Coordinates of C-alpha atoms and ligand atoms in Angstrom, one line a residue:
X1 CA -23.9 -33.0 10.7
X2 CA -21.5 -31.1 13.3
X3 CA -18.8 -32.4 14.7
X4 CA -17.1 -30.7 17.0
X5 CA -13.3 -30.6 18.0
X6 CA -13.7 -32.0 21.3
X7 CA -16.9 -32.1 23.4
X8 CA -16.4 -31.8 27.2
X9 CA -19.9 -31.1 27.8
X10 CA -20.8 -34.8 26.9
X11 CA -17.9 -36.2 28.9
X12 CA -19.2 -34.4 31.7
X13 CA -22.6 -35.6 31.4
X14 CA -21.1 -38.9 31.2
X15 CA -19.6 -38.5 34.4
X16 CA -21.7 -36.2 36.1
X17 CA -23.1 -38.1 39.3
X18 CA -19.3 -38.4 40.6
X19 CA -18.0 -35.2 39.4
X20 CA -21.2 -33.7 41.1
X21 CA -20.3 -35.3 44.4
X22 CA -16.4 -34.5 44.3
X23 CA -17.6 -31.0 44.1
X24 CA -19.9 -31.0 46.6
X25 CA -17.4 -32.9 49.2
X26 CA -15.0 -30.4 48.6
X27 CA -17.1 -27.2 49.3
X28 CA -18.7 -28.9 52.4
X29 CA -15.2 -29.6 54.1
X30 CA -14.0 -26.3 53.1
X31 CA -10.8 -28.4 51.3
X32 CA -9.9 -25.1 48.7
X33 CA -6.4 -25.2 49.2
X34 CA -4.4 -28.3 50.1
X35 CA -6.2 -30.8 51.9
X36 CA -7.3 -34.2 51.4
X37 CA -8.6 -33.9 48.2
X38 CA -5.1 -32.6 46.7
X39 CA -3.3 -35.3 48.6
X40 CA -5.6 -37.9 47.5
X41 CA -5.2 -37.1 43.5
X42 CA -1.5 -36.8 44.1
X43 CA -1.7 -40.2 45.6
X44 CA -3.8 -41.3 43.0
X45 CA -1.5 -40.0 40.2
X46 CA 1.6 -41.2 41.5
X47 CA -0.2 -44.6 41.8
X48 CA -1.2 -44.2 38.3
X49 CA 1.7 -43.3 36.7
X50 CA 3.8 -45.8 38.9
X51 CA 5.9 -43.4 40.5
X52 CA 7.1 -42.5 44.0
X53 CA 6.3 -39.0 44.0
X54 CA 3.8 -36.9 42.4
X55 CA 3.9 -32.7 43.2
X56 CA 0.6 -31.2 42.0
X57 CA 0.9 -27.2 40.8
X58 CA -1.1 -24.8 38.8
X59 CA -0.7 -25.8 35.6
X60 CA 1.8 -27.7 33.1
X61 CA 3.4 -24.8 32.2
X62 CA 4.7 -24.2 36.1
X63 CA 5.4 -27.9 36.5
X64 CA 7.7 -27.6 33.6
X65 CA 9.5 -24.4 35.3
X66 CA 9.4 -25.6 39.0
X67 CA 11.2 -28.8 37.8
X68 CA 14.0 -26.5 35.7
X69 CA 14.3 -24.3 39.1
X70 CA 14.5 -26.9 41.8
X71 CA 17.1 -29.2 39.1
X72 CA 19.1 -25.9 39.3
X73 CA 19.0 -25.1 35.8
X74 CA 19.3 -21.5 34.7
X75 CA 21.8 -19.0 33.8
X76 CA 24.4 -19.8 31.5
X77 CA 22.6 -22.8 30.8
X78 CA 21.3 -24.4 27.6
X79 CA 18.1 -26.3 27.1
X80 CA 17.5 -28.3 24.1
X81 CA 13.7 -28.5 22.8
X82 CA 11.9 -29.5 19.6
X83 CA 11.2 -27.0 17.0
X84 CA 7.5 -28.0 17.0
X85 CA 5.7 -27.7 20.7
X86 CA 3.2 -25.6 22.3
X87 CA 5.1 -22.4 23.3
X88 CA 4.8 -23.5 27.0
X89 CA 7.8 -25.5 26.9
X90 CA 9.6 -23.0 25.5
X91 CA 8.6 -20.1 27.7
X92 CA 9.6 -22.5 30.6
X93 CA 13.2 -22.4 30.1
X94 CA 13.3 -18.6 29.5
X95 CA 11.0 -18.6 32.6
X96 CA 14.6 -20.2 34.8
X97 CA 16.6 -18.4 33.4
X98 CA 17.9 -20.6 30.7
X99 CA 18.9 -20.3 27.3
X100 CA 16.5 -22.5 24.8
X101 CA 18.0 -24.4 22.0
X102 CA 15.6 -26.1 19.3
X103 CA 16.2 -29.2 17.7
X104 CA 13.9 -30.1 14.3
X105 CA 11.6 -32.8 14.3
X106 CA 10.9 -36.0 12.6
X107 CA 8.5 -35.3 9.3
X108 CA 5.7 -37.7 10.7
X109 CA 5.0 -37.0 14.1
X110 CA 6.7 -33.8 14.9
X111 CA 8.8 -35.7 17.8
X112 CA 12.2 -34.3 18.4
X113 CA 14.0 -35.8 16.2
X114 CA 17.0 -37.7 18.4
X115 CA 19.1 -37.7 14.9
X116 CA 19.5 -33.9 15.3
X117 CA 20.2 -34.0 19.5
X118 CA 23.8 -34.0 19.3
X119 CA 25.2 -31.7 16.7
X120 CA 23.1 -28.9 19.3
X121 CA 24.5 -29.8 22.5
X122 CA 27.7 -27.9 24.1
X123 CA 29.7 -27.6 27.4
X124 CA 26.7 -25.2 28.5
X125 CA 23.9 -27.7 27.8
X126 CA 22.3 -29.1 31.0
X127 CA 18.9 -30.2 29.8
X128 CA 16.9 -32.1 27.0
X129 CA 13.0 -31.8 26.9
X130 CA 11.5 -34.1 25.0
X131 CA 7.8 -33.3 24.3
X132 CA 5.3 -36.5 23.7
X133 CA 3.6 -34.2 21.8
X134 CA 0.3 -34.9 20.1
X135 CA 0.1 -37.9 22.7
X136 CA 3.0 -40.0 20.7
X137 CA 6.1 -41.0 23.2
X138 CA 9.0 -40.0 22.2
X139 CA 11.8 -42.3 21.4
X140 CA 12.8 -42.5 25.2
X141 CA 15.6 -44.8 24.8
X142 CA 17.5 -43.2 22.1
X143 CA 17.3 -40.1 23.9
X144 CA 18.6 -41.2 27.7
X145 CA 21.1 -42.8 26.0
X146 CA 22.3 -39.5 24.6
X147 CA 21.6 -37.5 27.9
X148 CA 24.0 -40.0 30.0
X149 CA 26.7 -39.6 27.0
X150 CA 26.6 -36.1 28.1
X151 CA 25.3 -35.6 31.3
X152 CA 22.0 -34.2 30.7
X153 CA 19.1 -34.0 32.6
X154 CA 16.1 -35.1 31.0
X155 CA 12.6 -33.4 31.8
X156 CA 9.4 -35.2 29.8
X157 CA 6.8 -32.7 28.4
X158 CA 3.9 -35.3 29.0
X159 CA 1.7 -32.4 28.9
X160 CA 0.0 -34.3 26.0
X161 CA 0.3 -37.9 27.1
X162 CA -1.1 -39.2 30.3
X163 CA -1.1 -42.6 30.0
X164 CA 1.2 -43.1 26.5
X165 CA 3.5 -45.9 27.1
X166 CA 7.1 -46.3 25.5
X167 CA 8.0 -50.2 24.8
X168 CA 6.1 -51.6 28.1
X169 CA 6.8 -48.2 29.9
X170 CA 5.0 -45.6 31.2
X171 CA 5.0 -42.3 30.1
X172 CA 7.3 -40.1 32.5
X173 CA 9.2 -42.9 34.2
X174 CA 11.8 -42.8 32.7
X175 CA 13.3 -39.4 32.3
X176 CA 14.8 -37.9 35.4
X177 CA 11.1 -35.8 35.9
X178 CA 8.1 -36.0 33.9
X179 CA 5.5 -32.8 33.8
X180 CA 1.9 -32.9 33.2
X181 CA -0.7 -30.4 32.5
X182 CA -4.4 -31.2 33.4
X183 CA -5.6 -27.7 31.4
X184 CA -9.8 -28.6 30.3
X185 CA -8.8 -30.3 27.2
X186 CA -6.1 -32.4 27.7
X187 CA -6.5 -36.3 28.2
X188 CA -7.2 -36.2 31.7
X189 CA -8.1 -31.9 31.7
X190 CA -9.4 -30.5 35.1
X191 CA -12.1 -27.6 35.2
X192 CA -9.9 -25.1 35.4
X193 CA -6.0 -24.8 35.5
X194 CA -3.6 -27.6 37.0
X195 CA -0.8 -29.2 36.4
X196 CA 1.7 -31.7 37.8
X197 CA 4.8 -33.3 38.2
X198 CA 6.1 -36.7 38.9
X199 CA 9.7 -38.3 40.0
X200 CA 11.5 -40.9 41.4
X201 CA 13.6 -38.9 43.6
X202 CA 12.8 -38.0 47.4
X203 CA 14.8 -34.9 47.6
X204 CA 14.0 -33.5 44.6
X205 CA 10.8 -33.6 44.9
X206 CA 10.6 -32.7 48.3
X207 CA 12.2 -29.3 47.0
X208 CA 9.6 -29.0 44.6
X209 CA 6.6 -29.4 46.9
X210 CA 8.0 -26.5 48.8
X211 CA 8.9 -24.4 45.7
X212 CA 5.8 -24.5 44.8
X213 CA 4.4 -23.2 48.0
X214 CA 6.4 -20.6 48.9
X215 CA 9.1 -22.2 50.0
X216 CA 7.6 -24.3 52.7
X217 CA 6.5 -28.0 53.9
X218 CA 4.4 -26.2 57.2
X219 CA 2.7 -22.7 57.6
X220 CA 5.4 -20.7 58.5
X221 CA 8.8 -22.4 58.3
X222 CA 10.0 -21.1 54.8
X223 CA 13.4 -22.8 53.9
X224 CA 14.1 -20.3 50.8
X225 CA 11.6 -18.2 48.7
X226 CA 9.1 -20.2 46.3
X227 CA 6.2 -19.4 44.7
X228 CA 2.7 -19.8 45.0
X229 CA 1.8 -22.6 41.8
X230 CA -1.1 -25.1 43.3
X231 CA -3.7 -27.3 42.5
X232 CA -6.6 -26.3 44.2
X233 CA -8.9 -28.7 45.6
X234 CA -12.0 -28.4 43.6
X235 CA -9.4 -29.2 40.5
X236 CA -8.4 -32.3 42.9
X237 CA -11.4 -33.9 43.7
X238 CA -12.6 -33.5 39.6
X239 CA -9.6 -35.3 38.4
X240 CA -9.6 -37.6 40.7
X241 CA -12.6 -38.7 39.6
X242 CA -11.8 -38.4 35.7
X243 CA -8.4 -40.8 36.4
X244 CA -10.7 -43.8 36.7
X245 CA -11.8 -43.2 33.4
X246 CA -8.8 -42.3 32.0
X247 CA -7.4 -46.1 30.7
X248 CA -10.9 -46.2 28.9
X249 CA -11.1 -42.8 27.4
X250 CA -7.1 -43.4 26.0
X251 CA -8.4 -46.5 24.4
X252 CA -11.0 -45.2 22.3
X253 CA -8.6 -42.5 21.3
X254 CA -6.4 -45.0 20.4
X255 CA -9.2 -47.2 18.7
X256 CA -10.3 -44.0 17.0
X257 CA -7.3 -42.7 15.7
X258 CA -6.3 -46.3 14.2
X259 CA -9.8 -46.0 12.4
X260 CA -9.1 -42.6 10.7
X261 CA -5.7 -44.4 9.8
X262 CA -7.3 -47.1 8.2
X263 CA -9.8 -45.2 6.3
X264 CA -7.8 -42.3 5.2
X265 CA -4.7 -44.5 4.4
X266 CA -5.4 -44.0 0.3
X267 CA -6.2 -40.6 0.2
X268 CA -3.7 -39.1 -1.8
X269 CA -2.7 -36.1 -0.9
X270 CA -3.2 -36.5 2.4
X271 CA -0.3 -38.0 5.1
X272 CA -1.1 -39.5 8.6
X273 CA 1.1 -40.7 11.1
X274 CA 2.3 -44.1 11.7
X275 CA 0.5 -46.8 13.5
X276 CA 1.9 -47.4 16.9
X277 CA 5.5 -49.8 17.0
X278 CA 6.5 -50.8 20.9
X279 CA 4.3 -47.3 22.0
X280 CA 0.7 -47.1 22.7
X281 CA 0.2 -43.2 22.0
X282 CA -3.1 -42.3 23.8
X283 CA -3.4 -39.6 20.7
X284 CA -4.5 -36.2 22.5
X285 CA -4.3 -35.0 19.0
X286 CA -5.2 -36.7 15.4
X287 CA -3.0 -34.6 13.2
X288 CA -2.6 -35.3 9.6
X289 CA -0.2 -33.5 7.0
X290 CA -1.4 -32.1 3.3
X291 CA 0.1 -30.0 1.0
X292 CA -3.7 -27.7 0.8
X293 CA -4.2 -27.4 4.5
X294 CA -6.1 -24.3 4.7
X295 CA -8.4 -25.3 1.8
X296 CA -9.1 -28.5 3.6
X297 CA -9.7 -26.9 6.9
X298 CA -12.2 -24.4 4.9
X299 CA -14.0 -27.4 2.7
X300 CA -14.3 -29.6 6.3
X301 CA -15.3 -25.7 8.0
X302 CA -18.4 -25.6 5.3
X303 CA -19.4 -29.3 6.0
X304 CA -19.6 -28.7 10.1
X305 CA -16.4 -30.3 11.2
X306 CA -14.2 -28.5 13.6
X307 CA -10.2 -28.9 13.2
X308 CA -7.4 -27.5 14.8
X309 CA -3.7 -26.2 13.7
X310 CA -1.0 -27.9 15.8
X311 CA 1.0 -25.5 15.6
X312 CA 0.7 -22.8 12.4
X313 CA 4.1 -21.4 13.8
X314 CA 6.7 -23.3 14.8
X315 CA 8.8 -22.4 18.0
X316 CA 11.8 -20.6 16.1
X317 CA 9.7 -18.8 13.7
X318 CA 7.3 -17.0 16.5
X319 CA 7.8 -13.6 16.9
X320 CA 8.8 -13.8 20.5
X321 CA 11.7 -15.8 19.1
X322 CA 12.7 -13.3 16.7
X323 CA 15.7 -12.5 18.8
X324 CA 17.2 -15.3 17.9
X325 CA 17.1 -15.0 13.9
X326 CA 16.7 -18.4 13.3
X327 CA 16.4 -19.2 9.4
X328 CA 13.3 -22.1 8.2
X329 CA 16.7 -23.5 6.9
X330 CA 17.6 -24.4 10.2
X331 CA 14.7 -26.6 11.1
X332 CA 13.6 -27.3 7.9
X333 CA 11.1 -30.3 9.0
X334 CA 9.3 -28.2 10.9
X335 CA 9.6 -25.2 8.9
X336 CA 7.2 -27.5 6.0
X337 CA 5.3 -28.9 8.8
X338 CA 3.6 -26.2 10.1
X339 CA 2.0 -25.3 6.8
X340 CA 0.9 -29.0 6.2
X341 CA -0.7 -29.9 9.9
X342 CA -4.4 -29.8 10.4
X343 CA -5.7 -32.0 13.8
X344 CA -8.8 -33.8 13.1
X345 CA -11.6 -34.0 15.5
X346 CA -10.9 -36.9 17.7
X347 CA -12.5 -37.3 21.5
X348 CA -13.8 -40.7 23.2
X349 CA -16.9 -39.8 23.1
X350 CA -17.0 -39.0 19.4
X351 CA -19.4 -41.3 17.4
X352 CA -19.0 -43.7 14.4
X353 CA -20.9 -41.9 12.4
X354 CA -19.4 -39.0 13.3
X355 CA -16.0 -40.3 12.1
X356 CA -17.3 -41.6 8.7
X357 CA -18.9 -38.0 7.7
X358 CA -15.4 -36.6 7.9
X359 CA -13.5 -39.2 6.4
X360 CA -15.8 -39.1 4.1
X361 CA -15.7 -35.0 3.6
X362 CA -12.0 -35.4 3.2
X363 CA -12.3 -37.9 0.8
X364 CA -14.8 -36.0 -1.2
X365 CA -12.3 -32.8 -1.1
X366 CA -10.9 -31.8 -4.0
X367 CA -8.1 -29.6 -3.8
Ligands
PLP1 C1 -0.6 -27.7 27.5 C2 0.8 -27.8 27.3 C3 1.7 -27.3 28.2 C4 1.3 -26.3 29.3 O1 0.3 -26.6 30.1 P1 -0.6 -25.5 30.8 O2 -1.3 -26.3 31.8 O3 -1.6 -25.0 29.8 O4 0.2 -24.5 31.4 C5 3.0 -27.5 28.1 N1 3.5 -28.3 27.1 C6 2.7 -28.8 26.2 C7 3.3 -29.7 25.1 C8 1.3 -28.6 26.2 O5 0.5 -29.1 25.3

C-alpha cells in the first residue's frame, strides 16, 4: 500500500466543480489583480476568523514582515521567537530590520515554551511571535499576559493553524495581529503563493493594505513607499471556495490525529503529543518523537509511507544563524527535538485503512 504525505490531487477532485468555476469566473472578468474576487475572500476570511480586518498578500512569509514594518518594529529592536519554526518566521524579523531572539520550546509539542519568555526579554525587546506550529495553539493566555507586563506586541504565526481555537477562541484573535500563509499544503493552501493577515485595528490595518501595495489605497496617490506583496485573484477565488470546507477538513484532522494517538499510545519507543485540553488543534502536522528517527523513517520509506522532518535543524543551529554562535546548550529542548521528530502522513482525505497499515508498520518496527 502507498500512502502518501499529503494528497492534494484528491482534495481537488473532491472539490473540483467549484474550484473549476472560481477559475473560470475569474479569467472571464479579467479579476488578476485586486478585484472582487480578492475582496470577497478577504471578506470571507475576516468573517471566518471573526475579525474586523483581514489584508490579503503574497504569502505568509510577507504577512509576517508587513505586520513587523507597519507595527514599526525594526532597528535596534528585539524579537523573541521559538527555537523550533519554519525559518519563515525567522527570516521575517531580519527582513524589518529586527534583531531575532529564540526562546526553546516545550518537549511535546515544540510550542514556545512561555516558561523561558522572560529570562530573554530586555529594554530593546518590542515583539513576541508565537508560532501555533504544527496546528497546536499556543498557550495564548500565558503569553499576553507576559507581553502586557512588558509592553510587547504580540504577532501569531498561524501559518499552521487556520481554524485552531485556544479555550473557546479563535486562532489569531487574540494577539495584537495574526498572520496566515495559504502556501498549497497548508490547511486551507491556495494554488500557488498567498498569504494573509488579520487584526482588530482600523489604522493598522489600513497601513498594511497600502504597504502591501506600494504604498497606496487608489492608483496613484502613494502615501509612503510599500511594496508590491498580493494575493492574486485566481489564488482568491480558489480559497474562497476551499474555506467552506475548511471546518470539515480540520475535523477529520483532528478525528485523525486523535486515532494515531490512540493506537500508537503503547508503542514504546515512540512519543506523541498530548490530546487536546481547552484547544482544538486542527493538526496541520502529526508529528511524533523517537529516539531511531531516521531508521523509522527508512523502515516506513521501504513499506510506502511518506513522512516528513519538522524541522531536522532547529532555528539556532541553521547555518544562516551561525552568526550568532548559539550552543545546543542554549535550547536544549529543541536541540534533542530535532533529531527525534518525524511527521506522519495525516490529510482529511486519508483513508482508515490507510491509517492502520502505518500504525501498524510502526508497530512492527524494530529498532
Ligand atoms: C508556511 C509558514 C510560513 C511562511 O509562509 P509562506 O506562505 O510559505 O511564505 C511562516 N511560518 C510558518 C510557521 C510556516 O509554516
Amino acid at each position: 500500500m502507498k500512502v502518501p504525505f499529503l494528497d492534494l490531487k484528491l482534495q481537488y477532485e473532491n472539490i473540483k466543480d467549484g474550484i473549476d468555476r472560481a477559475i473560470t469566473g475569474v479569467i472571464n472578468n479579467s479579476a488578476f489583480i485586486g478585484g472582487e474576487y480578492v475582496k470577497k475572500f478577504e471578506e470571507d476570511f475576516s468573517k471566518y476568523i471573526g475579525i474586523s480586518n483581514c489584508i490579503s498578500c503574497g504569502n505568509g512569509t510577507d504577512a509576517l514582515i508587513i505586520a513587523l514594518k507597519t507595527m514599526g518594529i525594526g532597528k535596534g529592536d528585539e524579537v523573541l521567537i521559538p527555537a523550533m519554526s519554519f525559518i519563515a518566521t525567522a527570516e521575517a524579523v531580519t527582513a524589518a530590520g529586527a534583531k531575532v531572539v529564540f526562546v526553546d520550546v516545550d518537549e511535546k509539542h515544540n510550542l514556545i515554551d512561555p516558561g523561558k519568555i522572560e529570562e530573554k526579554i530586555t529594554s530593546n525587546t518590542k515583539a513576541i511571535i508565537p508560532v501555533h506550529i504544527y496546528g497546536r495553539p499556543a498557550a495564548m493566555d500565558w503569553i499576553l499576559e507576559i507581553a502586557k507586563k512588558y509592553h510587547l506586541k504580540v504577532l501569531e504565526d498561524a501559518a499552521q493553524a487556520h481554524g485552531a481555537r485556544y479555550k473557546g477562541k479563535m486562532t489569531g484573535t487574540t494577539g495584537d495581529v495574526a498572520c496566515f500563509s495559504f502556501y498549497p499544503g497548508k490547511n486551507l493552501g491556495a494554488y500557488g503563493d498567498g498569504g494573509a493577515i488579520v487584526t482588530s485595528n482600523e489604522v493598522l490595518a489600513r497601513k498594511m493594505k497600502m504597504y502591501a501595495n506600494h504604498g497606496r489605497i487608489t492608483k496613484y496617490d502613494h502615501e509612503f513607499e510599500g511594496i508590491n506583496s498580493r494575493l492574486d485573484g485566481l489564488q482568491a477565488a480558489i480559497l474562497s471556495v476551499k474555506l467552506k470546507y475548511l471546518d470539515d477538513w480540520n475535523k477529520n484532522r483532528n478525528r485523525i490525529a486523535h486515532e494515531y494517538m490512540d493506537k500508537l499510545q503503547h508503542v514504546k519507543g515512540i512519543d506523541i503529543p498530548d490530546k487536546d485540553v481547552d484547544a482544538f488543534s486542527v493538526f496541520h502536522l502529526f508529528v511524533i518523537r523517537t529516539e531511531h528517527r531516521n531508521a523509522l523513517l527508512e523502515h516506513l520509506k521501504s513499506k510506502g509511507i511518506s513522512t516528513g522532518i519538522h524541522y531536522p535543524i532547529a532555528l539556532p543551529f541553521l547555518k544562516a544563524y551561525q552568526h550568532l554562535d548559539h550552543k545546543e546548550t542554549d535550547f536544549p529542548v529543541a536541540a534533542k527535538n530535532q533529531h527525534r521528530v518525524l511527521s506522519l502522513p495525516i490529510f482529511p482525505e486519508i483513508t482508515e485503512n490507510q491509517i492502520d497499515y502505518v500504525v501498524h508498520a510502526i508497530r512492527d518496527f524494530k529498532s
